Amino acid sequence: MKNRPKTAQSTKAMRRRLPPGILALAGVAMLAAAAPAIAAKQARQPVEAVAPREAGEPIMAIVSIKSQQVTFYDADGWILRAPVSTGTTGRETPAGVFAIVEKDKDHRSTMYDDAWMPNMQRITWNGIALHGGPLPGYAASHGCVRMPFGFAENLFDKTNIGMRVIISPDDAAPVDFAHPSLFVPKREAIAAVPNRADRLSAEAEEATRVADDAKKAAAAAAKEAASLPASLRKLEQQKSRTEAELAFVDKQLATAKTDQARVKAEELKQKAAAKAADAAAQLDAAKAAAQPKRDAVAATKEAAKAAATRKADAVKAATDAKLALEPVSVYISRATQKLYVRRNTHKPAPDGGGEVFDTSIEVPVTIRNPDQPLGTHIFTAMAKNDNGLRWSVVTIENGDDARNALDRVTIPQEVWDRIAPTALPRSSIIISDEPLSSETNYRTEFVAVLSSHPQGGFITRKPTAPMAVASDDGWDNGGFGFFFQQRDPYAQPVNPRRRGQYQYYQPAQPMQRSFW
């Protein structure tokens, strides 16, 4: 390390000894020597760029925290590039895997003094987003990814909910990739999807109508039978009173001392016996009439239950067929030893904000050498080709080589058979050491952060509040709904590497091993 006071003294002494002309030449020489370094530094500053070709629909965005740059890719390569400003020290933008969950043209921050965040594209519900903002040339945000104002505005209408956003600690880019474990769709299966979806949707609507009718019939039968217990209880009380009266008269007859008393008691007994017999007959008749009503209640209840089951099965099949028209995303976690599947239903969330993602597949997965890191690799179907789909891979954490990581995973064949035949471009498979973040819920695609990198801007924000769960009737007035498991956004950490930091997604109850 230089001794700054001595250096300053030496410089002053040199200035006193050298003539002014020589000092000027020395200054020019020093500037000339420094010019390449300054130029190199300026050259490293990211600049906005547009690919010299017609752009397709953006498939993914990759943010490099190291280079402070974002690049958007379509099926054929990069299309847009711009400088960014990510989170500053203590409020770092989390590196990981995200997707756009909401868009707001003129957003105002609810966390930071109503700050203007134009052309906001949210990637977590706790407040991390891409948006227009000032760019000082270095990381300076509270955790969001600021983009140039004009760039953010031009980009806003080009992206869709569910588009993958990858935030990498270093520079990363998609690389062409092929592997036998990746989805291989079948043309005939894809071609059959629309007709199958329409047919099953009609069946689901009919099953819903039948279930509603059965439910109404069960309610009517239950209402008609509701008064039976009170009526029968009243008749039983009446019968008990007449029997008691008859017993009292019998006692009077037995103790009668005179003929006149016996005659009178005999008359009273005949009347009491008639009343008792009439009360017993009324009770028996009421019981006989009640039994068919009770049987009707049981029968309509069972019919409603069976119709509800058929409705659920029909809606599930229709949902499966409809979702086959959407790209599918798979997340495989070494931390939880599970495989998760999601597809966007494009249904608006019932509690407002964003769209609903189907979450009905969550199954165990086998990983060879589970104690060894896999890394984090995002495999994406970029476009169709002669073999089915052309794939790329983006690696943002090197635990193992992408190919080796995929080789180490054994995915249940039943899951593959369910997904692969109708896989479409923009489908993806993510393999990671990380569990899903607790920010993952039914209004998000997958949210996973790298535990080995700072996440200040993520950790300091409140986790998403608990949200309502959609009922089986859905929101489309036709009973064609979707099924979701309640998620606990305050789940306990499951990753021992990051105890005491941000919490991770865990279902509030075990998921059933079923499909859409």
Short mmCIF file of C-alpha atoms in Angstrom, two decimals:
data_model
loop_
_atom_site.label_atom_id
_atom_site.label_comp_id
_atom_site.label_asym_id
_atom_site.label_seq_id
_atom_site.Cartn_x
_atom_site.Cartn_y
_atom_site.Cartn_z
CA MET A 1 0.00 0.00 0.00
CA LYS A 2 1.31 3.46 -0.87
CA ASN A 3 2.11 6.01 1.80
CA ARG A 4 -0.23 8.78 0.61
CA PRO A 5 1.33 11.72 2.56
CA LYS A 6 4.82 10.89 1.25
CA THR A 7 3.50 10.49 -2.27
CA ALA A 8 1.83 13.86 -2.11
CA GLN A 9 5.03 15.48 -0.78
CA SER A 10 7.10 13.88 -3.56
CA THR A 11 4.71 15.15 -6.19
CA LYS A 12 4.85 18.69 -4.82
CA ALA A 13 8.63 18.54 -4.67
CA MET A 14 8.82 17.37 -8.28
CA ARG A 15 6.55 20.22 -9.34
CA ARG A 16 8.92 22.71 -7.66
CA ARG A 17 11.98 21.22 -9.40
CA LEU A 18 10.59 20.80 -12.96
CA PRO A 19 9.95 23.67 -15.39
CA PRO A 20 6.27 24.39 -16.26
CA GLY A 21 6.61 23.06 -19.83
CA ILE A 22 7.94 19.73 -18.67
CA LEU A 23 5.15 19.51 -16.07
CA ALA A 24 2.58 20.00 -18.82
CA LEU A 25 4.17 17.27 -20.93
CA ALA A 26 4.21 14.95 -17.93
CA GLY A 27 0.51 15.61 -17.34
CA VAL A 28 -0.32 14.78 -20.97
CA ALA A 29 1.72 11.59 -20.72
CA MET A 30 -0.10 10.54 -17.55
CA LEU A 31 -3.50 11.14 -19.18
CA ALA A 32 -2.40 9.21 -22.27
CA ALA A 33 -1.31 6.28 -20.12
CA ALA A 34 -4.62 6.29 -18.22
CA ALA A 35 -6.78 6.65 -21.37
CA PRO A 36 -6.84 2.92 -22.28
CA ALA A 37 -7.96 1.96 -18.74
CA ILE A 38 -10.71 4.61 -18.76
CA ALA A 39 -11.82 3.55 -22.23
CA ALA A 40 -11.85 -0.11 -21.21
CA LYS A 41 -13.95 0.71 -18.16
CA GLN A 42 -16.40 2.69 -20.26
CA ALA A 43 -16.51 -0.09 -22.84
CA ARG A 44 -17.57 -2.51 -20.13
CA GLN A 45 -20.64 -0.43 -19.34
CA PRO A 46 -23.72 -2.22 -20.79
CA VAL A 47 -25.62 -0.37 -23.47
CA GLU A 48 -29.07 -0.80 -24.95
CA ALA A 49 -29.15 -2.96 -28.06
CA VAL A 50 -31.72 -4.47 -30.40
CA ALA A 51 -31.00 -7.56 -32.50
CA PRO A 52 -30.73 -6.78 -36.25
CA ARG A 53 -33.67 -9.03 -37.14
CA GLU A 54 -37.39 -9.34 -36.60
CA ALA A 55 -38.01 -10.39 -32.99
CA GLY A 56 -40.37 -13.14 -31.91
CA GLU A 57 -42.22 -13.52 -28.61
CA PRO A 58 -39.81 -13.26 -25.64
CA ILE A 59 -39.30 -16.64 -23.99
CA MET A 60 -36.97 -15.66 -21.18
CA ALA A 61 -35.05 -12.79 -19.65
CA ILE A 62 -31.63 -13.23 -18.04
CA VAL A 63 -30.38 -10.59 -15.61
CA SER A 64 -26.65 -10.60 -14.88
CA ILE A 65 -25.94 -9.09 -11.48
CA LYS A 66 -22.20 -9.09 -12.26
CA SER A 67 -22.56 -7.15 -15.54
CA GLN A 68 -25.65 -5.15 -14.51
CA GLN A 69 -27.36 -6.14 -17.73
CA VAL A 70 -30.61 -7.79 -18.83
CA THR A 71 -31.00 -9.74 -22.06
CA PHE A 72 -34.28 -10.99 -23.53
CA TYR A 73 -34.38 -14.06 -25.78
CA ASP A 74 -36.85 -15.41 -28.30
CA ALA A 75 -36.69 -18.79 -30.02
CA ASP A 76 -33.74 -17.75 -32.20
CA GLY A 77 -31.50 -15.91 -29.75
CA TRP A 78 -31.22 -12.55 -28.05
CA ILE A 79 -33.55 -9.77 -29.15
CA LEU A 80 -33.19 -6.97 -26.58
CA ARG A 81 -30.41 -5.95 -24.22
CA ALA A 82 -30.09 -3.10 -21.74
CA PRO A 83 -28.20 -1.96 -18.66
CA VAL A 84 -29.91 -2.39 -15.28
CA SER A 85 -29.47 -1.41 -11.68
CA THR A 86 -30.03 -4.26 -9.21
CA GLY A 87 -30.11 -4.23 -5.41
CA THR A 88 -27.46 -2.48 -3.39
CA THR A 89 -25.50 -3.99 -0.48
CA GLY A 90 -27.91 -5.16 2.21
CA ARG A 91 -30.83 -5.13 -0.22
CA GLU A 92 -29.41 -7.34 -2.94
CA THR A 93 -31.56 -8.61 -5.77
CA PRO A 94 -31.90 -12.38 -5.22
CA ALA A 95 -30.28 -14.66 -7.78
CA GLY A 96 -32.57 -17.47 -8.82
CA VAL A 97 -35.47 -18.57 -10.98
CA PHE A 98 -38.64 -16.50 -11.33
CA ALA A 99 -41.44 -15.68 -13.78
CA ILE A 100 -43.63 -12.68 -14.45
CA VAL A 101 -46.74 -12.91 -12.25
CA GLU A 102 -48.29 -9.46 -12.73
CA LYS A 103 -47.92 -6.37 -14.91
CA ASP A 104 -48.82 -2.78 -14.05
CA LYS A 105 -48.23 0.08 -16.50
CA ASP A 106 -48.22 2.83 -13.87
CA HIS A 107 -47.28 1.19 -10.57
CA ARG A 108 -46.65 3.00 -7.29
CA SER A 109 -44.66 1.32 -4.54
CA THR A 110 -46.55 0.46 -1.35
CA MET A 111 -43.23 -0.08 0.45
CA TYR A 112 -41.12 2.93 -0.48
CA ASP A 113 -43.02 6.21 -0.13
CA ASP A 114 -45.28 5.76 -3.14
CA ALA A 115 -42.21 5.63 -5.41
CA TRP A 116 -43.00 5.56 -9.13
CA MET A 117 -42.22 2.19 -10.74
CA PRO A 118 -43.44 2.58 -14.33
CA ASN A 119 -44.01 -0.46 -16.56
CA MET A 120 -43.68 -2.78 -13.57
CA GLN A 121 -43.44 -6.52 -14.22
CA ARG A 122 -43.67 -8.33 -10.91
CA ILE A 123 -41.71 -11.56 -10.35
CA THR A 124 -42.55 -12.12 -6.64
CA TRP A 125 -45.61 -11.08 -4.67
CA ASN A 126 -43.44 -9.69 -1.88
CA GLY A 127 -42.27 -6.88 -4.14
CA ILE A 128 -39.39 -7.90 -6.45
CA ALA A 129 -40.02 -6.65 -9.99
CA LEU A 130 -38.57 -5.41 -13.25
CA HIS A 131 -39.48 -1.77 -13.88
CA GLY A 132 -38.27 1.51 -15.33
CA GLY A 133 -36.00 3.56 -13.09
CA PRO A 134 -32.86 5.67 -12.79
CA LEU A 135 -29.59 3.92 -13.66
CA PRO A 136 -26.53 5.37 -11.91
CA GLY A 137 -24.26 2.78 -13.54
CA TYR A 138 -24.07 0.46 -10.54
CA ALA A 139 -26.32 -1.55 -8.21
CA ALA A 140 -28.53 0.94 -6.38
CA SER A 141 -32.08 -0.40 -6.01
CA HIS A 142 -33.88 -1.85 -2.98
CA GLY A 143 -33.95 -5.28 -4.60
CA CYS A 144 -35.85 -4.70 -7.84
CA VAL A 145 -34.28 -4.69 -11.29
CA ARG A 146 -34.36 -1.18 -12.71
CA MET A 147 -34.29 -0.84 -16.49
CA PRO A 148 -34.02 2.30 -18.67
CA PHE A 149 -37.38 4.10 -18.72
CA GLY A 150 -37.79 3.93 -22.50
CA PHE A 151 -36.61 0.33 -22.66
CA ALA A 152 -39.10 -0.73 -19.96
CA GLU A 153 -41.91 1.06 -21.78
CA ASN A 154 -41.14 -0.53 -25.15
CA LEU A 155 -40.79 -3.95 -23.51
CA PHE A 156 -44.01 -3.85 -21.49
CA ASP A 157 -46.43 -5.04 -24.17
CA LYS A 158 -44.06 -7.67 -25.55
CA THR A 159 -44.03 -9.97 -22.49
CA ASN A 160 -46.69 -12.26 -21.02
CA ILE A 161 -47.60 -13.55 -17.57
CA GLY A 162 -45.50 -16.65 -16.90
CA MET A 163 -42.46 -15.60 -18.95
CA ARG A 164 -39.30 -16.97 -17.30
CA VAL A 165 -37.01 -14.47 -15.59
CA ILE A 166 -33.58 -15.81 -14.58
CA ILE A 167 -31.42 -13.71 -12.29
CA SER A 168 -27.83 -14.93 -12.42
CA PRO A 169 -24.96 -13.85 -10.15
CA ASP A 170 -22.67 -14.02 -13.20
CA ASP A 171 -23.07 -13.74 -16.94
CA ALA A 172 -25.23 -16.51 -18.38
CA ALA A 173 -26.85 -17.30 -21.71
CA PRO A 174 -28.92 -20.15 -23.19
CA VAL A 175 -26.89 -22.86 -24.92
CA ASP A 176 -28.35 -25.43 -27.32
CA PHE A 177 -28.88 -28.73 -25.54
CA ALA A 178 -30.14 -32.23 -26.31
CA HIS A 179 -30.81 -35.12 -23.94
CA PRO A 180 -33.03 -38.24 -24.06
CA SER A 181 -34.78 -37.24 -20.81
CA LEU A 182 -36.23 -34.05 -22.28
CA PHE A 183 -39.84 -33.94 -23.47
CA VAL A 184 -40.51 -35.46 -26.88
CA PRO A 185 -44.05 -34.47 -27.91
CA LYS A 186 -46.25 -36.51 -30.24
CA ARG A 187 -47.87 -34.70 -33.15
CA GLU A 188 -51.02 -36.81 -33.02
CA ALA A 189 -51.40 -36.13 -29.29
CA ILE A 190 -51.03 -32.37 -29.79
CA ALA A 191 -53.43 -32.42 -32.75
CA ALA A 192 -56.05 -34.24 -30.68
CA VAL A 193 -55.90 -31.81 -27.75
CA PRO A 194 -58.41 -29.13 -28.93
CA ASN A 195 -61.20 -31.60 -29.78
CA ARG A 196 -60.55 -33.57 -26.62
CA ALA A 197 -60.63 -30.39 -24.55
CA ASP A 198 -63.96 -29.34 -26.10
CA ARG A 199 -65.51 -32.79 -25.59
CA LEU A 200 -64.38 -33.10 -21.99
CA SER A 201 -65.44 -29.54 -21.27
CA ALA A 202 -68.96 -30.36 -22.48
CA GLU A 203 -68.95 -33.52 -20.36
CA ALA A 204 -67.80 -31.50 -17.35
CA GLU A 205 -70.63 -28.99 -17.87
CA GLU A 206 -73.19 -31.82 -18.12
CA ALA A 207 -71.76 -33.52 -15.02
CA THR A 208 -71.94 -30.20 -13.21
CA ARG A 209 -75.60 -29.75 -14.19
CA VAL A 210 -76.45 -33.27 -13.00
CA ALA A 211 -74.55 -32.72 -9.76
CA ASP A 212 -76.40 -29.44 -9.14
CA ASP A 213 -79.77 -31.11 -9.77
CA ALA A 214 -78.86 -33.99 -7.45
CA LYS A 215 -77.76 -31.55 -4.79
CA LYS A 216 -81.08 -29.67 -5.05
CA ALA A 217 -83.06 -32.95 -4.87
CA ALA A 218 -81.13 -33.99 -1.76
CA ALA A 219 -81.79 -30.60 -0.18
CA ALA A 220 -85.52 -30.82 -0.96
CA ALA A 221 -85.77 -34.35 0.46
CA ALA A 222 -83.89 -33.30 3.57
CA LYS A 223 -86.17 -30.29 3.99
CA GLU A 224 -89.30 -32.43 3.65
CA ALA A 225 -87.97 -34.92 6.19
CA ALA A 226 -86.78 -32.23 8.57
CA SER A 227 -90.14 -32.06 10.40
CA LEU A 228 -90.41 -35.83 10.88
CA PRO A 229 -88.59 -36.10 14.23
CA ALA A 230 -90.77 -33.44 15.87
CA SER A 231 -94.01 -34.97 14.51
CA LEU A 232 -93.07 -38.46 15.62
CA ARG A 233 -92.00 -37.21 19.01
CA LYS A 234 -95.39 -35.50 19.47
CA LEU A 235 -97.28 -38.67 18.54
CA GLU A 236 -95.09 -40.76 20.87
CA GLN A 237 -95.88 -38.36 23.72
CA GLN A 238 -99.61 -38.59 22.88
CA LYS A 239 -99.44 -42.39 22.93
CA SER A 240 -97.64 -42.34 26.28
CA ARG A 241 -100.34 -40.09 27.78
CA THR A 242 -103.19 -42.34 26.59
CA GLU A 243 -101.42 -45.44 27.89
CA ALA A 244 -100.93 -43.74 31.26
CA GLU A 245 -104.60 -42.77 31.33
CA LEU A 246 -105.62 -46.37 30.54
CA ALA A 247 -103.40 -47.68 33.33
CA PHE A 248 -104.98 -45.24 35.79
CA VAL A 249 -108.53 -46.33 34.84
CA ASP A 250 -107.49 -50.00 35.20
CA LYS A 251 -106.36 -49.22 38.71
CA GLN A 252 -109.69 -47.52 39.48
CA LEU A 253 -111.59 -50.53 38.15
CA ALA A 254 -109.57 -52.90 40.28
CA THR A 255 -110.31 -50.93 43.44
CA ALA A 256 -113.99 -50.23 42.78
CA LYS A 257 -116.18 -51.12 45.88
CA THR A 258 -119.65 -50.86 44.38
CA ASP A 259 -121.37 -51.97 41.21
CA GLN A 260 -122.01 -48.37 40.25
CA ALA A 261 -118.28 -47.50 40.62
CA ARG A 262 -117.30 -50.55 38.60
CA VAL A 263 -119.70 -49.62 35.76
CA LYS A 264 -118.38 -46.09 35.65
CA ALA A 265 -114.76 -47.30 35.69
CA GLU A 266 -115.56 -49.78 32.90
CA GLU A 267 -116.92 -46.97 30.71
CA LEU A 268 -113.82 -44.87 31.36
CA LYS A 269 -111.60 -47.83 30.50
CA GLN A 270 -113.30 -48.36 27.15
CA LYS A 271 -112.84 -44.71 26.25
CA ALA A 272 -109.17 -44.71 27.40
CA ALA A 273 -108.47 -47.92 25.48
CA ALA A 274 -109.97 -46.43 22.33
CA LYS A 275 -107.84 -43.31 22.70
CA ALA A 276 -104.72 -45.40 23.34
CA ALA A 277 -105.44 -47.58 20.31
CA ASP A 278 -106.03 -44.49 18.15
CA ALA A 279 -102.77 -42.89 19.35
CA ALA A 280 -100.85 -46.11 18.64
CA ALA A 281 -102.39 -46.34 15.17
CA GLN A 282 -101.48 -42.71 14.39
CA LEU A 283 -97.92 -43.32 15.52
CA ASP A 284 -97.59 -46.49 13.45
CA ALA A 285 -99.04 -44.74 10.40
CA ALA A 286 -96.65 -41.78 10.85
CA LYS A 287 -93.68 -44.10 11.18
CA ALA A 288 -94.71 -45.98 8.06
CA ALA A 289 -95.09 -42.71 6.15
CA ALA A 290 -91.78 -41.39 7.46
CA GLN A 291 -89.71 -44.35 6.30
CA PRO A 292 -89.98 -43.61 2.55
CA LYS A 293 -89.03 -40.01 3.26
CA ARG A 294 -86.01 -41.18 5.24
CA ASP A 295 -85.12 -43.57 2.46
CA ALA A 296 -85.46 -40.70 -0.04
CA VAL A 297 -83.09 -38.56 2.01
CA ALA A 298 -80.49 -41.35 2.11
CA ALA A 299 -80.93 -42.12 -1.59
CA THR A 300 -80.76 -38.50 -2.78
CA LYS A 301 -77.78 -37.89 -0.50
CA GLU A 302 -75.92 -40.85 -2.02
CA ALA A 303 -76.95 -39.77 -5.52
CA ALA A 304 -75.68 -36.25 -4.86
CA LYS A 305 -72.42 -37.65 -3.51
CA ALA A 306 -71.98 -39.89 -6.57
CA ALA A 307 -72.83 -37.00 -8.90
CA ALA A 308 -70.34 -34.77 -7.13
CA THR A 309 -67.66 -37.43 -7.61
CA ARG A 310 -68.50 -37.74 -11.31
CA LYS A 311 -68.41 -33.96 -11.58
CA ALA A 312 -64.99 -33.82 -9.91
CA ASP A 313 -63.66 -36.51 -12.24
CA ALA A 314 -65.12 -34.80 -15.29
CA VAL A 315 -63.81 -31.38 -14.29
CA LYS A 316 -60.40 -32.89 -13.57
CA ALA A 317 -60.31 -34.56 -17.00
CA ALA A 318 -61.46 -31.35 -18.69
CA THR A 319 -58.85 -29.36 -16.79
CA ASP A 320 -56.18 -31.84 -17.84
CA ALA A 321 -57.20 -31.51 -21.49
CA LYS A 322 -57.41 -27.72 -21.35
CA LEU A 323 -54.03 -27.40 -19.64
CA ALA A 324 -52.46 -29.56 -22.34
CA LEU A 325 -52.83 -26.48 -24.55
CA GLU A 326 -50.35 -24.64 -22.30
CA PRO A 327 -46.54 -24.98 -21.91
CA VAL A 328 -45.63 -27.06 -18.88
CA SER A 329 -43.01 -26.25 -16.26
CA VAL A 330 -41.27 -28.86 -14.10
CA TYR A 331 -39.13 -28.12 -11.03
CA ILE A 332 -36.91 -30.80 -9.50
CA SER A 333 -35.42 -30.02 -6.07
CA ARG A 334 -32.51 -31.89 -4.53
CA ALA A 335 -33.34 -30.26 -1.16
CA THR A 336 -36.85 -31.75 -0.98
CA GLN A 337 -36.31 -34.76 -3.29
CA LYS A 338 -39.52 -33.82 -5.08
CA LEU A 339 -40.77 -32.97 -8.54
CA TYR A 340 -43.35 -30.21 -9.04
CA VAL A 341 -45.40 -29.41 -12.16
CA ARG A 342 -47.16 -26.15 -13.02
CA ARG A 343 -49.19 -24.77 -15.90
CA ASN A 344 -50.88 -21.39 -16.22
CA THR A 345 -54.69 -21.66 -16.24
CA HIS A 346 -55.02 -17.98 -17.28
CA LYS A 347 -57.84 -17.70 -14.75
CA PRO A 348 -57.79 -14.48 -12.70
CA ALA A 349 -56.94 -15.07 -9.05
CA PRO A 350 -60.13 -14.92 -6.94
CA ASP A 351 -58.46 -12.65 -4.37
CA GLY A 352 -57.20 -10.21 -7.01
CA GLY A 353 -53.87 -9.78 -8.76
CA GLY A 354 -52.27 -12.12 -11.26
CA GLU A 355 -53.40 -15.43 -12.72
CA VAL A 356 -53.82 -18.88 -11.24
CA PHE A 357 -51.29 -21.66 -11.87
CA ASP A 358 -52.33 -25.29 -11.66
CA THR A 359 -50.40 -27.03 -8.87
CA SER A 360 -51.79 -30.55 -8.78
CA ILE A 361 -48.61 -32.58 -9.34
CA GLU A 362 -46.09 -32.94 -6.55
CA VAL A 363 -44.38 -36.33 -6.32
CA PRO A 364 -41.16 -37.82 -4.92
CA VAL A 365 -38.23 -38.10 -7.32
CA THR A 366 -35.10 -40.23 -7.20
CA ILE A 367 -31.73 -38.45 -7.43
CA ARG A 368 -28.52 -40.44 -7.68
CA ASN A 369 -25.90 -39.38 -5.12
CA PRO A 370 -28.31 -36.96 -3.42
CA ASP A 371 -25.59 -35.63 -1.12
CA GLN A 372 -23.68 -34.18 -4.06
CA PRO A 373 -24.73 -30.79 -5.52
CA LEU A 374 -26.62 -30.65 -8.79
CA GLY A 375 -26.33 -26.93 -9.41
CA THR A 376 -29.19 -24.91 -10.89
CA HIS A 377 -29.95 -25.51 -14.56
CA ILE A 378 -32.94 -24.24 -16.56
CA PHE A 379 -33.79 -26.35 -19.62
CA THR A 380 -36.20 -24.60 -22.01
CA ALA A 381 -38.01 -25.78 -25.13
CA MET A 382 -37.22 -22.91 -27.50
CA ALA A 383 -39.12 -24.03 -30.61
CA LYS A 384 -40.45 -27.00 -32.57
CA ASN A 385 -38.09 -28.97 -34.82
CA ASP A 386 -38.06 -32.24 -36.74
CA ASN A 387 -37.41 -34.21 -33.55
CA GLY A 388 -40.21 -32.49 -31.63
CA LEU A 389 -38.61 -29.66 -29.66
CA ARG A 390 -35.33 -27.75 -29.76
CA TRP A 391 -33.96 -27.22 -26.25
CA SER A 392 -31.52 -24.86 -24.55
CA VAL A 393 -30.01 -24.78 -21.07
CA VAL A 394 -29.01 -21.90 -18.81
CA THR A 395 -26.77 -22.69 -15.84
CA ILE A 396 -26.64 -20.15 -13.02
CA GLU A 397 -24.98 -22.28 -10.33
CA ASN A 398 -22.36 -24.92 -11.10
CA GLY A 399 -22.90 -27.82 -8.76
CA ASP A 400 -22.62 -30.42 -11.50
CA ASP A 401 -22.52 -30.27 -15.29
CA ALA A 402 -26.01 -29.77 -16.76
CA ARG A 403 -25.91 -33.09 -18.58
CA ASN A 404 -24.70 -34.98 -15.53
CA ALA A 405 -27.35 -33.29 -13.37
CA LEU A 406 -30.10 -34.45 -15.72
CA ASP A 407 -28.58 -37.93 -15.88
CA ARG A 408 -28.75 -38.21 -12.09
CA VAL A 409 -32.50 -37.64 -11.92
CA THR A 410 -34.97 -40.50 -12.37
CA ILE A 411 -38.37 -39.02 -13.10
CA PRO A 412 -41.47 -41.21 -12.53
CA GLN A 413 -42.55 -42.61 -15.87
CA GLU A 414 -46.21 -41.92 -15.12
CA VAL A 415 -45.41 -38.21 -14.86
CA TRP A 416 -43.47 -38.23 -18.11
CA ASP A 417 -46.22 -40.13 -19.91
CA ARG A 418 -48.70 -37.54 -18.71
CA ILE A 419 -46.69 -34.49 -19.73
CA ALA A 420 -44.40 -35.26 -22.64
CA PRO A 421 -46.88 -36.14 -25.46
CA THR A 422 -48.40 -32.64 -25.50
CA ALA A 423 -45.34 -30.56 -24.48
CA LEU A 424 -45.09 -27.25 -26.33
CA PRO A 425 -42.43 -24.60 -26.91
CA ARG A 426 -41.69 -22.55 -23.77
CA SER A 427 -42.04 -25.68 -21.65
CA SER A 428 -39.21 -26.03 -19.16
CA ILE A 429 -37.45 -28.31 -16.70
CA ILE A 430 -35.56 -26.78 -13.80
CA ILE A 431 -33.10 -28.83 -11.76
CA SER A 432 -31.77 -27.23 -8.60
CA ASP A 433 -30.27 -27.91 -5.20
CA GLU A 434 -32.71 -25.36 -3.81
CA PRO A 435 -36.21 -25.94 -2.43
CA LEU A 436 -38.98 -23.72 -3.73
CA SER A 437 -39.21 -20.38 -1.97
CA SER A 438 -42.23 -19.78 0.26
CA GLU A 439 -43.09 -17.06 -2.28
CA THR A 440 -44.22 -19.92 -4.54
CA ASN A 441 -48.00 -20.10 -4.34
CA TYR A 442 -50.91 -20.78 -6.65
CA ARG A 443 -50.55 -17.28 -8.18
CA THR A 444 -46.94 -17.87 -9.22
CA GLU A 445 -44.88 -20.07 -11.42
CA PHE A 446 -41.79 -21.43 -9.67
CA VAL A 447 -39.84 -19.10 -7.36
CA ALA A 448 -36.44 -20.38 -6.20
CA VAL A 449 -33.47 -18.40 -4.91
CA LEU A 450 -29.81 -19.37 -4.69
CA SER A 451 -28.93 -19.76 -1.02
CA SER A 452 -25.22 -19.20 -1.68
CA HIS A 453 -25.72 -15.58 -2.80
CA PRO A 454 -26.93 -12.44 -0.95
CA GLN A 455 -30.69 -11.89 -0.90
CA GLY A 456 -31.08 -8.77 1.21
CA GLY A 457 -33.74 -7.23 -1.02
CA PHE A 458 -35.74 -10.45 -0.76
CA ILE A 459 -35.29 -11.29 2.90
CA THR A 460 -36.17 -7.80 4.15
CA ARG A 461 -39.59 -7.93 2.50
CA LYS A 462 -42.60 -9.53 4.13
CA PRO A 463 -43.60 -12.94 2.73
CA THR A 464 -46.81 -13.04 0.75
CA ALA A 465 -49.91 -13.03 2.97
CA PRO A 466 -52.08 -16.19 3.08
CA MET A 467 -54.48 -16.35 0.15
CA ALA A 468 -57.86 -17.91 -0.43
CA VAL A 469 -58.01 -21.19 -2.30
CA ALA A 470 -60.23 -21.64 -5.32
CA SER A 471 -63.25 -23.88 -4.87
CA ASP A 472 -64.10 -26.71 -7.22
CA ASP A 473 -66.69 -24.49 -8.89
CA GLY A 474 -64.01 -22.15 -10.22
CA TRP A 475 -64.80 -18.69 -11.50
CA ASP A 476 -66.32 -19.17 -14.93
CA ASN A 477 -70.02 -19.56 -14.05
CA GLY A 478 -70.08 -22.98 -15.63
CA GLY A 479 -68.73 -25.10 -12.85
CA PHE A 480 -65.57 -25.74 -14.87
CA GLY A 481 -63.12 -25.09 -12.09
CA PHE A 482 -59.61 -25.95 -10.95
CA PHE A 483 -58.34 -27.62 -7.81
CA PHE A 484 -55.65 -26.14 -5.59
CA GLN A 485 -54.03 -27.15 -2.35
CA GLN A 486 -53.69 -24.49 0.33
CA ARG A 487 -50.10 -23.37 0.69
CA ASP A 488 -48.54 -22.11 3.87
CA PRO A 489 -46.45 -19.01 3.06
CA TYR A 490 -44.93 -19.12 6.54
CA ALA A 491 -43.60 -22.66 6.25
CA GLN A 492 -40.59 -23.70 8.26
CA PRO A 493 -37.18 -23.73 6.55
CA VAL A 494 -36.18 -27.04 5.04
CA ASN A 495 -32.74 -26.09 3.78
CA PRO A 496 -30.16 -26.52 6.57
CA ARG A 497 -27.69 -24.30 4.69
CA ARG A 498 -29.75 -21.19 5.33
CA ARG A 499 -31.31 -21.47 8.76
CA GLY A 500 -32.49 -18.19 10.13
CA GLN A 501 -32.91 -16.61 6.70
CA TYR A 502 -35.79 -16.62 4.25
CA GLN A 503 -38.28 -19.46 4.59
CA TYR A 504 -39.21 -22.04 2.03
CA TYR A 505 -42.35 -23.41 0.44
CA GLN A 506 -43.91 -26.47 2.03
CA PRO A 507 -47.49 -27.63 1.56
CA ALA A 508 -49.72 -27.23 4.60
CA GLN A 509 -50.87 -30.79 4.04
CA PRO A 510 -49.47 -33.70 1.99
CA MET A 511 -50.28 -33.50 -1.69
CA GLN A 512 -52.16 -36.43 -3.17
CA ARG A 513 -50.24 -38.38 -5.74
CA SER A 514 -52.59 -37.52 -8.55
CA PHE A 515 -52.58 -35.59 -11.79
CA TRP A 516 -54.54 -32.68 -13.23
#
